[in-house]
CSV table of C-alpha atoms and ligand atoms in Angstrom, one decimal:
chain,number,residue,atom,x,y,z
A,1,MET,CA,-2.3,42.6,-55.9
A,2,SER,CA,1.7,42.8,-55.8
A,3,SER,CA,4.1,39.6,-56.4
A,4,LEU,CA,6.1,38.2,-54.2
A,5,PRO,CA,8.4,35.5,-55.6
A,6,VAL,CA,10.3,33.6,-52.9
A,7,LEU,CA,13.1,31.4,-53.7
A,8,VAL,CA,14.0,28.5,-51.2
A,9,LEU,CA,17.4,27.0,-51.2
A,10,ASN,CA,18.0,23.6,-49.7
A,11,SER,CA,21.9,22.4,-50.1
A,12,GLY,CA,23.4,19.2,-49.6
A,13,SER,CA,26.9,17.9,-49.9
A,14,SER,CA,27.0,17.5,-54.1
A,15,SER,CA,23.9,19.4,-54.6
A,16,ILE,CA,21.7,22.7,-54.3
A,17,LYS,CA,17.9,22.4,-54.9
A,18,PHE,CA,16.1,25.4,-55.0
A,19,ALA,CA,12.5,26.6,-55.7
A,20,VAL,CA,10.8,30.0,-56.5
A,21,TYR,CA,7.2,30.6,-55.0
A,22,GLU,CA,4.7,33.2,-55.7
A,23,ALA,CA,4.0,34.1,-52.4
A,24,GLY,CA,2.0,37.8,-52.5
A,25,ASN,CA,-1.6,38.2,-51.9
A,26,GLY,CA,-1.6,34.7,-49.9
A,27,GLU,CA,-0.5,32.5,-52.9
A,28,ARG,CA,1.5,29.3,-52.7
A,29,ARG,CA,1.9,28.5,-55.9
A,30,LYS,CA,5.4,27.0,-57.4
A,31,LEU,CA,6.5,28.9,-60.2
A,32,HIS,CA,10.1,27.4,-61.0
A,33,GLU,CA,12.1,24.9,-59.6
A,34,GLY,CA,15.5,23.8,-60.4
A,35,ALA,CA,18.7,22.1,-59.2
A,36,VAL,CA,22.3,22.0,-59.9
A,37,ASP,CA,24.0,18.5,-59.3
A,38,GLY,CA,26.8,16.6,-59.5
A,39,ILE,CA,29.0,19.5,-57.9
A,40,GLY,CA,32.7,18.5,-58.0
A,41,THR,CA,32.7,16.8,-60.8
A,42,ASP,CA,33.3,17.6,-64.8
A,43,LEU,CA,29.9,16.2,-65.9
A,44,GLY,CA,27.3,18.5,-63.2
A,45,LYS,CA,23.6,18.9,-64.2
A,46,PHE,CA,21.8,22.1,-64.2
A,47,TRP,CA,18.2,22.3,-64.6
A,48,ILE,CA,15.5,24.8,-64.2
A,49,LYS,CA,11.3,23.8,-64.5
A,50,ASP,CA,8.3,25.3,-64.6
A,51,ALA,CA,5.7,24.4,-62.8
A,52,GLU,CA,4.2,22.1,-65.5
A,53,GLY,CA,7.6,20.2,-65.6
A,54,ASN,CA,8.8,21.6,-68.8
A,55,LYS,CA,12.4,21.9,-68.9
A,56,LEU,CA,13.5,25.7,-69.5
A,57,VAL,CA,17.4,25.0,-68.4
A,58,ASP,CA,18.7,21.8,-68.9
A,59,GLN,CA,22.6,21.8,-69.0
A,60,THR,CA,26.0,19.9,-68.1
A,61,PRO,CA,28.1,22.3,-66.9
A,62,ALA,CA,31.5,21.5,-65.6
A,63,LEU,CA,30.8,21.9,-61.4
A,64,PRO,CA,34.4,22.0,-59.6
A,65,ASN,CA,32.7,23.6,-56.5
A,66,ARG,CA,30.3,25.1,-54.8
A,67,ALA,CA,30.6,28.8,-55.8
A,68,VAL,CA,30.3,27.7,-59.7
A,69,ALA,CA,27.2,26.4,-59.1
A,70,PHE,CA,25.4,28.1,-56.8
A,71,ALA,CA,26.6,31.2,-59.3
A,72,LEU,CA,24.3,29.5,-61.8
A,73,VAL,CA,21.6,29.8,-59.7
A,74,ALA,CA,22.1,33.2,-59.7
A,75,ASP,CA,22.7,34.0,-62.9
A,76,ALA,CA,19.7,32.4,-64.0
A,77,LEU,CA,17.5,33.8,-61.6
A,78,HIS,CA,19.1,37.4,-62.5
A,79,SER,CA,18.7,37.1,-66.2
A,80,GLY,CA,14.7,38.6,-66.3
A,81,ASP,CA,13.6,34.8,-67.5
A,82,PHE,CA,12.5,34.5,-64.3
A,83,PRO,CA,10.8,36.7,-61.4
A,84,ALA,CA,13.6,37.8,-59.2
A,85,PRO,CA,13.1,36.6,-55.3
A,86,VAL,CA,12.4,39.4,-53.3
A,87,ALA,CA,12.9,37.2,-50.6
A,88,ILE,CA,15.4,34.2,-49.8
A,89,GLY,CA,14.6,31.5,-47.4
A,90,HIS,CA,17.5,29.2,-46.2
A,91,ARG,CA,16.9,25.4,-44.4
A,92,MET,CA,19.3,24.9,-41.8
A,93,VAL,CA,19.4,21.6,-39.9
A,94,SER,CA,20.7,23.2,-36.5
A,95,GLY,CA,21.9,26.5,-35.6
A,96,GLY,CA,22.7,25.9,-32.0
A,97,PRO,CA,22.0,26.3,-28.8
A,98,THR,CA,21.5,30.3,-29.4
A,99,VAL,CA,19.6,29.9,-32.5
A,100,GLN,CA,16.4,28.7,-32.1
A,101,GLU,CA,14.3,30.9,-33.6
A,102,ASN,CA,13.7,31.2,-37.6
A,103,GLN,CA,14.5,34.5,-38.4
A,104,ARG,CA,16.3,36.9,-40.7
A,105,ILE,CA,19.8,36.3,-41.7
A,106,THR,CA,22.4,38.7,-41.0
A,107,PRO,CA,26.7,38.0,-41.1
A,108,GLU,CA,26.7,37.8,-37.5
A,109,LEU,CA,24.2,35.2,-37.4
A,110,ILE,CA,25.8,33.2,-39.9
A,111,ASP,CA,29.3,33.7,-37.9
A,112,GLU,CA,27.3,32.7,-34.2
A,113,MET,CA,25.7,28.9,-36.6
A,114,GLU,CA,28.7,28.5,-37.8
A,115,SER,CA,30.5,28.0,-34.2
A,116,TYR,CA,28.5,25.2,-33.5
A,117,THR,CA,28.9,23.4,-36.4
A,118,ALA,CA,29.6,20.7,-34.2
A,119,PHE,CA,25.6,20.0,-33.8
A,120,ALA,CA,25.3,19.2,-37.5
A,121,PRO,CA,29.0,18.6,-38.9
A,122,LEU,CA,27.7,17.4,-42.5
A,123,HIS,CA,24.8,20.0,-42.9
A,124,THR,CA,26.2,23.2,-41.3
A,125,PRO,CA,29.4,24.0,-42.9
A,126,ILE,CA,27.1,23.6,-46.9
A,127,ALA,CA,24.5,25.8,-45.7
A,128,VAL,CA,26.8,29.3,-44.4
A,129,TYR,CA,28.6,29.0,-47.6
A,130,ILE,CA,25.5,29.1,-49.4
A,131,MET,CA,24.2,31.9,-47.0
A,132,ARG,CA,26.9,34.2,-47.3
A,133,GLU,CA,27.0,33.5,-51.1
A,134,ALA,CA,23.2,34.5,-51.1
A,135,LEU,CA,24.1,37.4,-49.3
A,136,ARG,CA,26.5,38.7,-51.7
A,137,LEU,CA,25.1,37.5,-54.9
A,138,PHE,CA,21.3,38.6,-53.7
A,139,PRO,CA,22.5,42.1,-52.1
A,140,GLY,CA,19.2,43.9,-50.7
A,141,ILE,CA,17.1,41.3,-50.2
A,142,PRO,CA,16.4,39.6,-47.1
A,143,ASN,CA,17.2,36.1,-46.3
A,144,PHE,CA,15.7,34.4,-43.4
A,145,VAL,CA,16.9,30.9,-42.1
A,146,ILE,CA,14.0,28.2,-41.0
A,147,LEU,CA,15.8,25.6,-38.6
A,148,ASP,CA,14.7,21.8,-38.9
A,149,THR,CA,15.0,22.1,-35.0
A,150,TYR,CA,12.3,24.6,-34.8
A,151,PHE,CA,9.5,22.3,-34.8
A,152,HIS,CA,11.1,20.1,-31.9
A,153,ARG,CA,11.2,23.2,-29.6
A,154,THR,CA,8.5,21.7,-27.7
A,155,MET,CA,9.8,19.4,-26.7
A,156,PRO,CA,9.9,18.5,-22.3
A,157,GLU,CA,13.0,18.8,-20.7
A,158,VAL,CA,12.9,15.3,-19.8
A,159,VAL,CA,13.2,14.2,-23.6
A,160,THR,CA,15.9,16.8,-24.2
A,161,HIS,CA,18.3,16.4,-21.5
A,162,MET,CA,20.9,14.2,-21.8
A,163,PRO,CA,22.2,12.1,-18.8
A,164,ILE,CA,26.2,13.7,-19.0
A,165,PRO,CA,27.8,16.3,-16.5
A,166,PRO,CA,26.5,19.6,-16.4
A,167,GLU,CA,29.3,20.9,-17.7
A,168,TYR,CA,28.5,19.8,-21.4
A,169,ALA,CA,24.8,20.3,-20.7
A,170,ALA,CA,25.8,24.1,-20.0
A,171,MET,CA,27.7,23.7,-23.8
A,172,GLY,CA,24.2,23.1,-25.2
A,173,VAL,CA,24.8,19.3,-25.8
A,174,ARG,CA,21.3,17.9,-25.9
A,175,ARG,CA,18.6,16.3,-28.2
A,176,TYR,CA,17.7,19.0,-30.9
A,177,GLY,CA,16.1,16.5,-33.3
A,178,ALA,CA,16.2,17.3,-36.9
A,179,HIS,CA,13.8,17.0,-40.1
A,180,GLY,CA,11.5,19.0,-38.3
A,181,ILE,CA,10.6,21.1,-41.5
A,182,SER,CA,9.2,17.9,-43.1
A,183,TYR,CA,7.2,17.2,-39.6
A,184,GLU,CA,5.9,20.4,-39.5
A,185,SER,CA,4.4,20.2,-42.9
A,186,ILE,CA,3.2,16.7,-42.0
A,187,VAL,CA,0.7,18.5,-39.4
A,188,TYR,CA,0.5,21.5,-41.6
A,189,GLN,CA,-0.9,18.8,-44.2
A,190,LEU,CA,-3.1,17.2,-42.0
A,191,GLN,CA,-5.0,20.4,-40.8
A,192,PRO,CA,-7.4,20.9,-39.6
A,193,ASP,CA,-8.0,17.1,-38.5
A,194,VAL,CA,-4.5,16.9,-36.5
A,195,PRO,CA,-4.9,13.7,-34.7
A,196,ARG,CA,-4.2,14.0,-30.9
A,197,LYS,CA,-2.0,11.4,-30.9
A,198,LEU,CA,0.3,11.1,-33.8
A,199,ILE,CA,3.6,9.0,-35.3
A,200,VAL,CA,5.7,10.4,-37.9
A,201,ALA,CA,8.2,8.3,-39.8
A,202,HIS,CA,10.2,10.5,-42.0
A,203,LEU,CA,12.6,7.8,-43.7
A,204,GLY,CA,14.9,9.0,-46.4
A,205,ASN,CA,18.6,8.7,-46.8
A,206,GLY,CA,18.7,10.4,-43.5
A,207,ALA,CA,15.8,8.8,-41.2
A,208,SER,CA,13.9,9.5,-38.2
A,209,ILE,CA,10.5,9.5,-36.2
A,210,SER,CA,8.7,11.7,-34.0
A,211,ALA,CA,6.0,11.2,-31.4
A,212,ILE,CA,3.4,14.2,-31.7
A,213,ARG,CA,1.1,15.5,-29.2
A,214,ASP,CA,-2.0,18.0,-30.5
A,215,GLY,CA,0.1,19.0,-33.2
A,216,LYS,CA,3.1,19.8,-31.1
A,217,CYS,CA,6.4,17.6,-31.0
A,218,LEU,CA,6.6,16.0,-27.6
A,219,ASP,CA,9.6,13.1,-28.6
A,220,THR,CA,12.0,12.5,-31.5
A,221,SER,CA,14.4,9.8,-32.6
A,222,MET,CA,17.5,12.2,-33.6
A,223,GLY,CA,19.4,13.6,-30.9
A,224,LEU,CA,22.0,16.5,-31.0
A,225,THR,CA,23.0,15.6,-34.2
A,226,PRO,CA,21.4,13.7,-36.9
A,227,THR,CA,23.5,11.0,-36.5
A,228,GLY,CA,21.7,9.7,-33.3
A,229,GLY,CA,18.1,8.1,-33.3
A,230,ILE,CA,17.3,5.3,-35.9
A,231,ILE,CA,20.0,3.9,-37.8
A,232,SER,CA,19.8,5.5,-41.3
A,233,GLY,CA,21.9,5.1,-44.6
A,234,THR,CA,25.0,5.6,-43.3
A,235,ARG,CA,24.7,6.2,-39.9
A,236,THR,CA,24.5,4.2,-36.7
A,237,GLY,CA,21.8,5.9,-34.8
A,238,ASP,CA,21.6,5.4,-31.0
A,239,ILE,CA,24.4,2.8,-30.0
A,240,ASP,CA,25.9,1.9,-26.9
A,241,PRO,CA,28.7,4.8,-26.5
A,242,GLY,CA,31.4,2.0,-25.4
A,243,VAL,CA,31.4,1.1,-29.2
A,244,LEU,CA,32.4,4.4,-30.4
A,245,LEU,CA,35.3,4.5,-27.9
A,246,PHE,CA,36.4,1.3,-28.6
A,247,ILE,CA,36.6,2.7,-32.7
A,248,LEU,CA,38.4,5.6,-31.6
A,249,ARG,CA,40.9,4.0,-29.5
A,250,LYS,CA,41.3,1.6,-32.4
A,251,ILE,CA,41.7,4.8,-34.4
A,252,ALA,CA,43.9,6.5,-32.4
A,253,GLU,CA,46.3,3.7,-32.4
A,254,THR,CA,47.7,5.5,-36.0
A,255,ALA,CA,46.1,8.9,-36.4
A,256,GLU,CA,48.1,11.9,-36.3
A,257,SER,CA,46.5,13.8,-33.9
A,258,ALA,CA,43.3,13.8,-31.6
A,259,SER,CA,41.5,16.2,-33.7
A,260,ALA,CA,42.0,14.1,-37.0
A,261,ALA,CA,40.9,10.6,-34.8
A,262,ALA,CA,37.9,12.5,-34.3
A,263,ASP,CA,37.2,13.3,-37.8
A,264,GLN,CA,37.8,9.9,-38.6
A,265,LEU,CA,35.1,8.8,-36.2
A,266,GLU,CA,32.8,11.2,-37.4
A,267,THR,CA,32.9,9.5,-40.6
A,268,VAL,CA,32.8,6.0,-39.1
A,269,ALA,CA,29.9,6.6,-37.5
A,270,SER,CA,28.1,9.3,-40.2
A,271,LYS,CA,29.2,8.1,-43.6
A,272,LYS,CA,30.0,4.4,-43.6
A,273,ALA,CA,27.8,2.9,-40.9
A,274,GLY,CA,24.1,2.0,-41.2
A,275,LEU,CA,22.3,0.3,-44.0
A,276,LEU,CA,25.6,0.6,-46.6
A,277,GLY,CA,27.8,-0.5,-43.1
A,278,VAL,CA,25.5,-3.5,-42.4
A,279,SER,CA,25.2,-4.4,-45.9
A,280,GLU,CA,28.7,-3.6,-46.7
A,281,LEU,CA,26.7,-2.9,-50.1
A,282,SER,CA,24.8,0.3,-50.8
A,283,ASN,CA,22.7,2.9,-48.4
A,284,ASP,CA,20.2,2.9,-51.1
A,285,MET,CA,17.0,1.0,-50.5
A,286,ARG,CA,16.5,0.4,-54.0
A,287,ASP,CA,19.8,-1.4,-54.2
A,288,LEU,CA,19.1,-3.3,-51.3
A,289,ARG,CA,16.2,-4.5,-52.3
A,290,ASP,CA,17.2,-5.7,-55.3
A,291,ALA,CA,20.2,-7.5,-53.1
A,292,ILE,CA,17.8,-8.4,-50.9
A,293,LYS,CA,16.3,-10.6,-54.3
A,294,ALA,CA,19.3,-12.2,-55.5
A,295,GLY,CA,19.7,-13.7,-52.0
A,296,ASN,CA,22.0,-11.4,-50.6
A,297,ALA,CA,22.1,-12.3,-46.8
A,298,LYS,CA,24.1,-9.1,-45.4
A,299,ALA,CA,21.5,-6.5,-47.4
A,300,ARG,CA,18.9,-8.7,-45.9
A,301,LEU,CA,20.1,-7.9,-42.4
A,302,ALA,CA,20.7,-4.2,-42.5
A,303,VAL,CA,16.9,-3.7,-44.2
A,304,ASP,CA,15.9,-6.1,-40.9
A,305,LYS,CA,17.7,-4.1,-38.6
A,306,PHE,CA,16.2,-0.8,-40.0
A,307,THR,CA,12.8,-2.1,-39.9
A,308,TRP,CA,13.2,-3.9,-36.4
A,309,THR,CA,14.8,-0.5,-35.0
A,310,ILE,CA,11.5,1.2,-36.4
A,311,ALA,CA,8.8,-0.6,-35.1
A,312,LYS,CA,10.9,-1.2,-31.7
A,313,TRP,CA,10.7,2.9,-31.8
A,314,ILE,CA,7.0,3.2,-32.6
A,315,GLY,CA,6.3,0.9,-29.8
A,316,SER,CA,7.8,2.9,-27.4
A,317,TYR,CA,6.1,6.2,-28.7
A,318,VAL,CA,2.7,4.5,-28.3
A,319,ALA,CA,3.9,3.9,-24.7
A,320,GLU,CA,4.7,7.8,-24.1
A,321,LEU,CA,2.0,8.7,-25.8
A,322,GLY,CA,-0.6,7.1,-24.0
A,323,GLY,CA,-1.9,5.2,-27.3
A,324,LEU,CA,-2.0,6.2,-31.0
A,325,ASP,CA,-4.1,7.4,-33.5
A,326,MET,CA,-2.3,7.9,-36.4
A,327,LEU,CA,1.1,6.9,-38.0
A,328,VAL,CA,2.4,8.5,-40.9
A,329,PHE,CA,5.0,7.7,-43.9
A,330,THR,CA,7.1,10.2,-45.3
A,331,GLY,CA,10.6,10.7,-47.0
A,332,GLY,CA,11.9,8.3,-50.2
A,333,ILE,CA,11.5,5.2,-48.1
A,334,GLY,CA,8.3,6.5,-46.5
A,335,GLU,CA,6.5,7.3,-49.9
A,336,ASN,CA,8.1,4.4,-52.0
A,337,ASP,CA,9.4,1.2,-50.7
A,338,ILE,CA,6.1,-0.7,-50.0
A,339,ALA,CA,8.4,-3.7,-48.4
A,340,SER,CA,9.4,-1.4,-45.6
A,341,ARG,CA,6.2,-0.4,-44.8
A,342,ALA,CA,4.9,-4.1,-44.6
A,343,GLU,CA,7.6,-5.2,-42.5
A,344,ILE,CA,7.7,-2.4,-40.1
A,345,CYS,CA,3.9,-2.7,-39.2
A,346,ALA,CA,4.0,-6.5,-39.7
A,347,GLY,CA,4.5,-7.4,-35.9
A,348,LEU,CA,2.7,-3.5,-35.0
A,349,GLY,CA,-1.1,-5.3,-34.8
A,350,ALA,CA,-0.9,-5.5,-30.8
A,351,LEU,CA,-0.5,-1.5,-31.3
A,352,GLY,CA,-3.6,-1.4,-32.8
A,353,ILE,CA,-1.5,-0.6,-36.7
A,354,VAL,CA,-3.0,-3.0,-39.3
A,355,LEU,CA,-1.7,-2.3,-43.3
A,356,ASP,CA,-4.1,-3.3,-45.9
A,357,PRO,CA,-1.9,-5.5,-48.1
A,358,VAL,CA,-3.5,-3.8,-51.6
A,359,ARG,CA,-3.9,-0.6,-50.3
A,360,ASN,CA,0.0,-0.4,-49.2
A,361,ASN,CA,0.7,-1.3,-52.7
A,362,VAL,CA,1.3,2.1,-54.1
A,363,ARG,CA,3.8,5.3,-53.9
A,364,GLY,CA,2.8,8.5,-52.8
A,365,GLU,CA,0.2,9.8,-50.5
A,366,ALA,CA,-2.4,7.2,-49.6
A,367,LEU,CA,-4.3,5.6,-46.9
A,368,ILE,CA,-2.7,2.4,-46.4
A,369,SER,CA,-4.3,0.9,-43.0
A,370,ALA,CA,-6.9,-1.8,-43.1
A,371,GLU,CA,-10.6,-0.7,-43.0
A,372,ASN,CA,-10.9,-2.4,-39.3
A,373,SER,CA,-7.4,-1.1,-37.9
A,374,PRO,CA,-8.0,1.2,-34.7
A,375,VAL,CA,-4.8,2.9,-36.1
A,376,THR,CA,-4.8,5.0,-39.1
A,377,VAL,CA,-2.2,4.6,-40.9
A,378,ARG,CA,-1.0,6.9,-44.3
A,379,VAL,CA,1.7,8.2,-46.4
A,380,ILE,CA,2.0,11.7,-47.0
A,381,PRO,CA,5.0,13.3,-48.9
A,382,PRO,CA,6.4,16.2,-46.9
A,383,ALA,CA,6.2,19.7,-48.4
A,384,GLU,CA,8.8,21.4,-46.9
A,385,ASP,CA,9.1,24.3,-49.3
A,386,LEU,CA,5.8,25.6,-48.5
A,387,ILE,CA,6.4,25.2,-45.1
A,388,ILE,CA,9.6,27.5,-45.0
A,389,VAL,CA,7.5,29.9,-47.7
A,390,ASN,CA,5.4,30.0,-45.1
A,391,HIS,CA,7.6,31.6,-42.5
A,392,VAL,CA,9.3,33.6,-44.9
A,393,VAL,CA,6.5,35.4,-45.4
A,394,ARG,CA,5.2,35.5,-41.9
A,395,LEU,CA,8.7,37.0,-40.8
A,396,MET,CA,8.9,39.6,-43.8
A,397,GLY,CA,5.4,40.8,-41.9
A,398,ALA,CA,6.9,41.0,-38.7
B,1,ADP,P1,17.3,12.3,-48.4
B,1,ADP,O1,17.1,11.9,-47.2
B,1,ADP,O2,18.6,12.2,-48.8
B,1,ADP,O3,16.2,13.7,-48.9
B,1,ADP,P2,14.8,10.8,-49.4
B,1,ADP,O4,14.0,11.1,-49.0
B,1,ADP,O5,15.2,11.0,-51.2
B,1,ADP,O6,16.2,10.9,-49.4
B,1,ADP,O7,15.0,9.1,-49.2
B,1,ADP,C1,16.3,8.4,-50.3
B,1,ADP,C2,15.8,6.7,-50.1
B,1,ADP,O8,14.5,6.7,-50.4
B,1,ADP,C3,16.9,5.9,-50.4
B,1,ADP,O9,17.3,4.9,-49.9
B,1,ADP,C4,16.0,5.4,-52.1
B,1,ADP,O10,16.4,4.1,-52.3
B,1,ADP,C5,14.6,5.5,-51.0
B,1,ADP,N1,13.6,5.6,-52.7
B,1,ADP,C6,13.0,6.5,-53.4
B,1,ADP,N2,12.4,5.6,-53.9
B,1,ADP,C7,12.4,4.5,-54.1
B,1,ADP,C8,11.4,3.3,-54.3
B,1,ADP,N3,11.2,3.7,-56.0
B,1,ADP,N4,11.7,2.0,-54.1
B,1,ADP,C9,12.3,1.8,-52.6
B,1,ADP,N5,13.1,2.8,-52.2
B,1,ADP,C10,13.0,4.5,-52.7
């Protein structure tokens, strides 16, 4: 009986989330989870809970930067109070065109993935920073990169190829998709009865939707970067390229350099648009729902754009799949926002999607379609950590 504690790392702009799983002897048992939150502030949060939810660490340290934040995690896991990890799995949004397989991390691999930062500009700098720190602070332990793009590698060329001149396609510009680990986890949870024709809507702060045939990705809404696809918290989603050119020309009138103008355009399209841009209020669905109740018309428009876009996308994926057996909602909004699910599905009766309002009045895992609905509709929370651990164990064996 050998113990195999695996550390899973998932880093965001202001937080590092982590969990340790016992993965020896085929087990997949969460031992601890924790987070360092509020990076860049004087009053951060650092906590670790056991599997029963008891807080074993609960601190409010100053977190001037990411280095301090990650050192707290490394120190805690080296303290002897917790099982020290024997392997680490890193979630990575995109490794670029040359890194398509989940694999062991080397310094050279990090450099290679970093050279494709433009493919996930908001995520890659943070992820590669944490990878370098993990190699330094956990010496001798194998680290693995687990890619969100991996699940989407089965998409056919007609889906991945972008209608652009060949010199840009040759640079790796194509559809990669994102949220792949979440999608993989939904398919995993549906086994052994994975429906032949499946649509999964991952609706979180970032939102995307995938068409999945026989458990394999056929199409997904995000493109080269997570900014494409459906409108989400702060991102435009797919948009007439002329709009970006219009904004770029406006920005260029006062920008100091071409690269400064590009950075500003990126901020507009990725951080100031989407639900936030339309509502002029918030990217958070809970705030928007409160504002709608108070009669805020801009919040109403933002949420209508969100649900309308998703409904349209579902329609196109039903056409692409040649029918539909199951629709799954996941992600923070998909799991919790009862109204969004109802509004998305309201006009989809002609596609065989009929919700039961009583069943839909729920948060978390549930069957929410009506008894007589031709399409089954479910809410399934993602199990991304589990997928990362599975890949790590598989790669350690390899
Ligand atoms: P991320 O993409 O950052 O992982 P999440 O999957 O956590 O995001 O989803 C965040 C979104 O979920 C936010 O828009 C938030 O408002 C929404 N959300 C979370 N809980 C609820 C709730 N109880 N009701 C409505 N929306 C919720």
